[in-house]
Coordinates of N, CA and C in Angstrom, one line a residue:
X240 N -3.5 39.0 -125.6 CA -4.4 39.4 -124.6 C -5.0 38.1 -124.0
X241 N -5.0 38.0 -122.7 CA -5.5 36.8 -122.0 C -7.0 36.9 -121.8
X242 N -7.5 35.7 -121.5 CA -9.0 35.7 -121.2 C -9.3 36.6 -120.0
X243 N -8.5 36.6 -119.0 CA -8.8 37.5 -117.9 C -8.8 39.0 -118.3
X244 N -7.8 39.4 -119.2 CA -7.8 40.7 -119.7 C -9.1 41.1 -120.4
X245 N -9.5 40.2 -121.3 CA -10.8 40.4 -122.1 C -12.0 40.5 -121.1
X246 N -12.0 39.7 -120.1 CA -13.2 39.8 -119.2 C -13.1 41.1 -118.4
X247 N -12.0 41.6 -118.1 CA -11.8 42.8 -117.3 C -12.3 44.0 -118.2
X248 N -12.0 43.9 -119.5 CA -12.4 45.0 -120.5 C -13.9 45.0 -120.6
X249 N -14.5 43.8 -120.7 CA -15.9 43.7 -120.8 C -16.7 44.4 -119.7
X250 N -16.1 44.3 -118.5 CA -16.8 44.8 -117.3 C -16.4 46.2 -116.9
X251 N -15.4 46.8 -117.6 CA -14.9 48.1 -117.2 C -16.0 49.2 -117.2
X252 N -16.8 49.2 -118.3 CA -17.8 50.2 -118.4 C -19.1 49.9 -117.8
X253 N -19.2 48.7 -117.2 CA -20.5 48.3 -116.6 C -20.6 48.8 -115.1
X254 N -21.7 49.5 -114.9 CA -22.0 49.9 -113.5 C -23.4 49.3 -113.2
X255 N -23.4 48.6 -112.1 CA -24.7 48.1 -111.6 C -25.6 49.2 -111.1
X256 N -26.9 48.8 -111.0 CA -27.8 49.7 -110.4 C -28.5 49.0 -109.2
X257 N -29.0 49.8 -108.3 CA -29.7 49.3 -107.2 C -31.2 49.6 -107.3
X258 N -32.0 48.6 -107.2 CA -33.4 48.8 -107.2 C -33.8 49.3 -105.8
X259 N -34.5 50.4 -105.8 CA -34.8 51.0 -104.4 C -35.7 50.0 -103.6
X260 N -35.5 49.9 -102.4 CA -36.2 49.1 -101.5 C -37.4 49.9 -100.9
X261 N -38.1 50.5 -101.8 CA -39.3 51.3 -101.4 C -40.5 51.0 -102.3
X262 N -41.6 51.3 -101.9 CA -42.8 51.1 -102.7 C -43.6 52.4 -102.8
X263 N -44.4 52.5 -103.9 CA -45.1 53.8 -104.1 C -46.5 53.8 -103.5
X264 N -47.2 52.7 -103.5 CA -48.5 52.6 -103.0 C -48.7 51.2 -102.4
X265 N -49.6 51.1 -101.4 CA -50.0 49.9 -100.8 C -51.5 49.7 -101.1
X266 N -51.9 48.6 -101.7 CA -53.3 48.3 -102.1 C -53.8 47.3 -101.0
X267 N -54.7 47.9 -100.2 CA -55.3 47.1 -99.1 C -56.7 46.8 -99.3
X268 N -57.1 45.6 -99.0 CA -58.6 45.3 -99.1 C -58.9 43.8 -99.4
X269 N -57.9 43.0 -99.7 CA -58.2 41.5 -99.9 C -58.3 40.9 -98.5
X270 N -59.3 39.9 -98.4 CA -59.4 39.2 -97.2 C -58.7 37.8 -97.3
X271 N -58.5 37.3 -98.5 CA -57.8 36.0 -98.7 C -56.6 36.2 -99.5
X272 N -55.8 35.1 -99.7 CA -54.6 35.3 -100.5 C -54.9 35.6 -101.9
X273 N -53.9 36.1 -102.6 CA -54.0 36.5 -104.0 C -53.2 35.7 -104.9
X274 N -53.7 35.1 -105.9 CA -53.0 34.2 -106.8 C -52.4 34.9 -108.1
X275 N -52.9 36.1 -108.4 CA -52.5 36.7 -109.6 C -52.7 38.2 -109.5
X276 N -51.7 39.0 -110.1 CA -51.7 40.4 -110.2 C -51.2 40.8 -111.6
X277 N -51.9 41.8 -112.2 CA -51.4 42.3 -113.5 C -51.8 43.8 -113.7
X278 N -51.0 44.5 -114.4 CA -51.4 45.8 -114.9 C -52.4 45.6 -116.0
X279 N -53.3 46.6 -116.2 CA -54.3 46.5 -117.3 C -53.7 47.3 -118.5
X280 N -53.4 46.5 -119.5 CA -53.0 47.2 -120.8 C -51.6 47.7 -120.7
X281 N -51.2 48.4 -121.8 CA -49.8 48.9 -121.9 C -49.6 50.1 -121.0
X282 N -50.6 50.9 -120.8 CA -50.5 52.1 -119.9 C -50.5 51.8 -118.4
X283 N -51.1 50.7 -118.1 CA -51.1 50.3 -116.7 C -51.8 51.2 -115.7
X284 N -52.9 51.8 -116.2 CA -53.6 52.8 -115.3 C -54.5 52.1 -114.2
X285 N -54.7 50.8 -114.4 CA -55.4 49.9 -113.5 C -54.5 48.7 -113.1
X286 N -54.7 48.2 -111.9 CA -54.1 47.0 -111.5 C -55.2 46.1 -111.1
X287 N -55.1 44.8 -111.5 CA -56.1 43.8 -111.2 C -55.4 42.8 -110.3
X288 N -56.0 42.5 -109.2 CA -55.5 41.5 -108.3 C -56.6 40.5 -108.0
X289 N -56.5 39.4 -108.6 CA -57.7 38.4 -108.5 C -58.9 39.0 -109.2
X290 N -59.9 39.3 -108.4 CA -61.1 39.9 -109.0 C -61.3 41.4 -108.6
X291 N -60.3 42.0 -108.0 CA -60.4 43.3 -107.6 C -59.6 44.3 -108.5
X292 N -60.2 45.4 -108.9 CA -59.7 46.4 -109.8 C -59.3 47.6 -109.0
X293 N -58.1 48.1 -109.3 CA -57.5 49.3 -108.5 C -57.1 50.3 -109.5
X294 N -57.1 51.6 -109.0 CA -56.5 52.7 -109.7 C -55.0 52.7 -109.3
X295 N -54.2 52.6 -110.3 CA -52.7 52.5 -110.1 C -52.2 53.7 -109.3
X296 N -52.6 54.9 -109.7 CA -52.0 56.1 -109.1 C -52.5 56.4 -107.6
X297 N -53.8 56.1 -107.4 CA -54.3 56.4 -106.0 C -54.4 55.2 -105.1
X298 N -54.3 54.0 -105.6 CA -54.5 52.7 -104.8 C -56.0 52.6 -104.4
X299 N -56.9 53.3 -105.0 CA -58.3 53.2 -104.7 C -58.9 52.0 -105.4
X300 N -59.7 51.3 -104.6 CA -60.4 50.1 -105.2 C -61.5 50.7 -106.1
X301 N -61.5 50.3 -107.4 CA -62.6 50.7 -108.3 C -63.7 49.7 -108.3
X302 N -63.6 48.6 -107.7 CA -64.7 47.6 -107.7 C -64.2 46.2 -107.8
X303 N -65.1 45.3 -107.7 CA -64.8 43.8 -107.8 C -65.6 43.2 -109.0
X304 N -64.9 42.3 -109.6 CA -65.5 41.6 -110.7 C -66.1 40.3 -110.2
X305 N -67.4 40.4 -110.1 CA -68.2 39.3 -109.4 C -68.7 38.3 -110.4
X306 N -68.5 37.0 -110.2 CA -69.1 36.0 -111.1 C -68.4 34.6 -110.9
X307 N -67.1 34.6 -110.6 CA -66.5 33.3 -110.4 C -67.0 32.7 -109.1
X308 N -67.1 31.4 -109.0 CA -67.5 30.8 -107.8 C -66.4 30.2 -107.0
X309 N -65.2 30.3 -107.5 CA -64.0 29.8 -106.9 C -62.8 30.7 -107.2
X310 N -61.6 30.3 -106.7 CA -60.4 31.2 -106.8 C -60.0 31.4 -108.3
X311 N -59.5 32.6 -108.5 CA -59.0 33.0 -109.8 C -57.4 32.7 -109.8
X312 N -57.0 31.9 -110.7 CA -55.6 31.6 -110.8 C -54.8 32.5 -111.7
X313 N -55.4 33.0 -112.7 CA -54.6 33.8 -113.7 C -55.5 34.9 -114.3
X314 N -54.9 36.0 -114.8 CA -55.6 37.0 -115.5 C -54.7 37.5 -116.6
X315 N -55.4 38.1 -117.6 CA -54.6 38.7 -118.7 C -55.5 39.8 -119.3
X316 N -54.9 40.9 -119.7 CA -55.7 41.9 -120.4 C -55.2 42.1 -121.8
X317 N -56.1 42.7 -122.6 CA -55.6 43.1 -123.9 C -54.7 44.3 -123.8
X318 N -54.2 44.7 -125.0 CA -53.2 45.8 -124.9 C -53.8 47.2 -124.5
X319 N -55.0 47.4 -124.8 CA -55.7 48.7 -124.5 C -56.1 48.7 -123.0
X320 N -56.1 47.5 -122.4 CA -56.5 47.4 -121.0 C -58.0 47.5 -120.7
X321 N -58.8 47.3 -121.8 CA -60.2 47.4 -121.6 C -60.8 46.0 -121.4
X322 N -60.2 45.0 -122.0 CA -60.7 43.6 -121.8 C -59.8 42.8 -120.9
X323 N -60.4 42.1 -120.0 CA -59.7 41.2 -119.1 C -60.2 39.8 -119.3
X324 N -59.4 38.8 -119.2 CA -59.8 37.4 -119.2 C -59.3 36.9 -117.8
X325 N -60.1 36.1 -117.2 CA -59.8 35.5 -115.9 C -60.0 34.0 -115.9
X326 N -59.0 33.2 -115.4 CA -59.1 31.8 -115.4 C -59.3 31.3 -113.9
X327 N -60.3 30.4 -113.7 CA -60.6 30.1 -112.4 C -60.7 28.6 -112.2
X328 N -60.6 28.2 -110.9 CA -60.8 26.8 -110.5 C -62.3 26.4 -110.5
X329 N -63.2 27.3 -110.9 CA -64.6 26.9 -111.0 C -64.9 26.4 -112.4
X330 N -63.8 26.2 -113.2 CA -63.9 25.6 -114.5 C -64.3 26.6 -115.7
X331 N -64.2 27.9 -115.4 CA -64.6 28.8 -116.4 C -63.5 29.8 -116.6
X332 N -63.5 30.4 -117.8 CA -62.8 31.6 -118.1 C -63.8 32.7 -118.4
X333 N -63.6 33.8 -117.8 CA -64.6 34.9 -118.0 C -63.9 36.0 -118.7
X334 N -64.6 36.7 -119.6 CA -64.2 37.9 -120.2 C -64.9 39.1 -119.6
X335 N -64.2 40.1 -119.3 CA -64.7 41.3 -118.6 C -64.4 42.6 -119.4
X336 N -65.4 43.5 -119.3 CA -65.2 44.8 -119.8 C -64.8 45.7 -118.6
X337 N -63.5 46.1 -118.5 CA -63.0 46.9 -117.4 C -63.6 48.3 -117.3
X338 N -64.1 48.8 -118.4 CA -64.7 50.2 -118.3 C -66.0 50.1 -117.6
X339 N -66.8 49.1 -118.0 CA -68.2 48.9 -117.4 C -68.2 48.0 -116.2
X340 N -67.1 47.3 -115.9 CA -66.9 46.4 -114.8 C -68.0 45.3 -114.9
X341 N -68.2 44.7 -116.1 CA -69.2 43.7 -116.2 C -68.5 42.5 -117.0
X342 N -69.1 41.3 -116.7 CA -68.7 40.1 -117.4 C -69.4 40.1 -118.8
X343 N -68.7 39.9 -119.8 CA -69.3 39.9 -121.2 C -69.4 38.5 -121.8
X344 N -68.7 37.5 -121.2 CA -68.8 36.2 -121.7 C -68.2 35.2 -120.7
X345 N -68.8 34.0 -120.6 CA -68.3 32.9 -119.8 C -68.0 31.7 -120.7
X346 N -66.7 31.3 -120.7 CA -66.3 30.2 -121.6 C -66.1 29.0 -120.7
X347 N -66.8 27.9 -121.1 CA -66.9 26.7 -120.2 C -66.4 25.4 -120.9
X348 N -65.7 25.5 -122.0 CA -65.3 24.3 -122.7 C -64.5 23.3 -121.8
X349 N -63.6 23.8 -121.0 CA -62.7 23.0 -120.2 C -63.5 22.2 -119.1
X350 N -64.2 22.9 -118.3 CA -65.0 22.3 -117.3 C -64.2 21.9 -116.0
X351 N -62.9 21.9 -116.1 CA -62.1 21.6 -114.9 C -61.4 22.9 -114.5
X352 N -60.6 22.8 -113.5 CA -59.8 23.9 -113.0 C -59.0 24.5 -114.2
X353 N -59.0 25.8 -114.3 CA -58.3 26.5 -115.4 C -57.2 27.3 -114.7
X354 N -55.9 27.1 -115.0 CA -54.8 27.7 -114.3 C -54.2 28.9 -115.1
X355 N -54.4 29.0 -116.4 CA -53.7 30.0 -117.1 C -54.6 30.5 -118.3
X356 N -54.4 31.8 -118.6 CA -55.1 32.4 -119.7 C -54.3 33.5 -120.3
X357 N -54.3 33.7 -121.6 CA -53.6 34.8 -122.2 C -54.2 35.2 -123.5
X358 N -54.1 36.5 -123.8 CA -54.6 37.1 -125.0 C -53.6 36.9 -126.1
X359 N -54.0 36.7 -127.3 CA -53.2 36.8 -128.5 C -53.0 38.3 -128.8
X360 N -51.9 38.7 -129.4 CA -51.7 40.1 -129.7 C -52.7 40.7 -130.6
X361 N -53.3 39.9 -131.5 CA -54.4 40.5 -132.4 C -55.6 40.9 -131.6
X362 N -55.7 40.4 -130.3 CA -56.8 40.7 -129.4 C -58.1 40.0 -129.9
X363 N -58.1 39.1 -130.8 CA -59.3 38.4 -131.3 C -59.4 37.0 -130.7
X364 N -58.3 36.6 -130.0 CA -58.2 35.2 -129.5 C -57.7 35.2 -128.1
X365 N -58.1 34.2 -127.3 CA -57.4 33.9 -126.1 C -57.1 32.4 -126.0
X366 N -56.2 32.0 -125.2 CA -55.9 30.6 -124.9 C -56.0 30.4 -123.4
X367 N -56.5 29.2 -123.1 CA -56.5 28.9 -121.7 C -56.1 27.4 -121.5
X368 N -55.7 27.0 -120.3 CA -55.2 25.7 -120.0 C -55.4 25.4 -118.6
X369 N -55.4 24.1 -118.2 CA -55.5 23.8 -116.8 C -55.4 22.3 -116.5
X370 N -56.1 21.9 -115.5 CA -56.1 20.6 -114.9 C -56.4 19.5 -115.9
X371 N -57.3 19.7 -116.8 CA -57.7 18.7 -117.7 C -56.7 18.3 -118.9
X372 N -55.5 18.9 -118.8 CA -54.5 18.6 -119.8 C -54.8 19.1 -121.2
X373 N -55.6 20.1 -121.3 CA -55.9 20.6 -122.7 C -55.6 22.1 -122.7
X374 N -55.3 22.5 -123.9 CA -55.2 24.0 -124.2 C -56.4 24.3 -125.2
X375 N -57.1 25.3 -124.8 CA -58.2 25.7 -125.7 C -57.9 27.1 -126.3
X376 N -58.2 27.2 -127.6 CA -58.1 28.5 -128.3 C -59.5 28.9 -128.6
X377 N -59.8 30.2 -128.1 CA -61.1 30.7 -128.3 C -61.1 32.0 -129.2
X378 N -62.2 32.1 -130.0 CA -62.4 33.3 -130.8 C -63.3 34.2 -129.8
X379 N -62.8 35.3 -129.4 CA -63.5 36.0 -128.4 C -64.7 36.8 -128.9
X380 N -64.8 37.0 -130.3 CA -66.0 37.6 -130.8 C -67.2 36.7 -130.8
X381 N -66.9 35.4 -130.8 CA -68.1 34.4 -130.8 C -68.2 33.7 -129.5
X382 N -67.0 33.7 -128.7 CA -67.0 32.9 -127.5 C -66.9 31.4 -127.7
X383 N -66.6 31.0 -128.9 CA -66.5 29.6 -129.2 C -65.0 29.1 -129.2
X384 N -64.9 27.9 -128.8 CA -63.6 27.2 -128.8 C -63.4 26.8 -130.3
X385 N -62.2 27.2 -130.8 CA -62.0 26.9 -132.2 C -60.9 25.8 -132.4
X386 N -60.2 25.5 -131.3 CA -59.1 24.5 -131.3 C -58.9 24.0 -129.9
X387 N -58.7 22.6 -129.8 CA -58.3 22.0 -128.6 C -57.0 21.2 -128.8
X388 N -56.0 21.4 -127.9 CA -54.8 20.6 -128.0 C -54.7 19.8 -126.7
X389 N -54.5 18.5 -126.8 CA -54.4 17.7 -125.6 C -53.0 17.4 -125.3
X390 N -52.7 17.4 -124.0 CA -51.4 17.0 -123.5 C -51.5 15.7 -122.7
X391 N -50.5 14.9 -122.8 CA -50.5 13.6 -122.1 C -49.5 13.7 -120.9
X392 N -48.9 14.8 -120.7 CA -47.9 15.0 -119.6 C -48.4 15.4 -118.3
X393 N -49.6 15.9 -118.2 CA -50.2 16.3 -117.0 C -50.9 17.6 -117.1
X394 N -51.4 18.1 -116.0 CA -52.1 19.4 -116.0 C -51.1 20.5 -116.5
X395 N -51.7 21.6 -117.1 CA -50.9 22.6 -117.7 C -51.0 23.9 -116.8
X396 N -49.9 24.4 -116.3 CA -49.9 25.5 -115.3 C -49.8 26.8 -116.0
X397 N -49.3 26.9 -117.2 CA -49.0 28.1 -117.9 C -49.2 28.0 -119.4
X398 N -49.8 28.9 -120.0 CA -49.9 28.9 -121.5 C -49.8 30.3 -122.1
X399 N -49.2 30.4 -123.2 CA -49.1 31.6 -124.0 C -49.2 31.3 -125.4
X400 N -49.4 32.3 -126.2 CA -49.5 32.1 -127.7 C -48.6 33.1 -128.4
X401 N -48.0 32.6 -129.4 CA -47.0 33.4 -130.2 C -47.7 34.6 -130.8
X402 N -47.1 35.8 -130.8 CA -47.7 37.0 -131.4 C -47.3 37.2 -132.8
X403 N -46.4 36.4 -133.4 CA -45.9 36.7 -134.7 C -46.7 35.9 -135.8
X404 N -47.7 35.1 -135.4 CA -48.5 34.5 -136.4 C -50.0 34.5 -135.9
X405 N -50.9 34.4 -136.8 CA -52.3 34.3 -136.4 C -52.5 32.9 -135.9
X406 N -53.3 32.8 -134.8 CA -53.5 31.5 -134.2 C -54.1 30.5 -135.2
X407 N -55.0 31.0 -136.1 CA -55.7 30.1 -137.0 C -54.7 29.4 -138.0
X408 N -53.5 30.0 -138.2 CA -52.5 29.5 -139.1 C -51.5 28.5 -138.4
X409 N -51.5 28.5 -137.1 CA -50.5 27.7 -136.4 C -51.0 26.3 -136.1
X410 N -52.3 26.0 -136.3 CA -52.8 24.7 -136.0 C -53.1 23.9 -137.2

């Protein structure tokens, strides 16, 4: 059997699919550009675009998360979709309760533009990073930074944390 025969056999049962060029809802209401969009939690019943919260099914605006004084670069929710973390160029990361639509904590350790934020799968920690070349690990129950990692390569545009270990054990 030649290489060409084997390749043909590999693709015999494959059928491609076409992603429909349609959309279900249009979410209208922002006056400026949007830097980040995410579904809230695993169920995705809400969509967050910057500081605006939407009902996924109806495209109705549920409200705005007010508190940042500059643009929001990144957002992340916990798995239940109740907590949201937002990273901003105002130098803060804010934690939000999406059911009450209120800010529950403001984290200010970085002090410079923050470009990225993510929840750990345990939902007890978040990481953020940005212009100041550092990654901060926070315990969200206390709001305290528990670890700082410095980079010498430049600002950090994206950060994530492994879900297979507890953050306290990886540093």
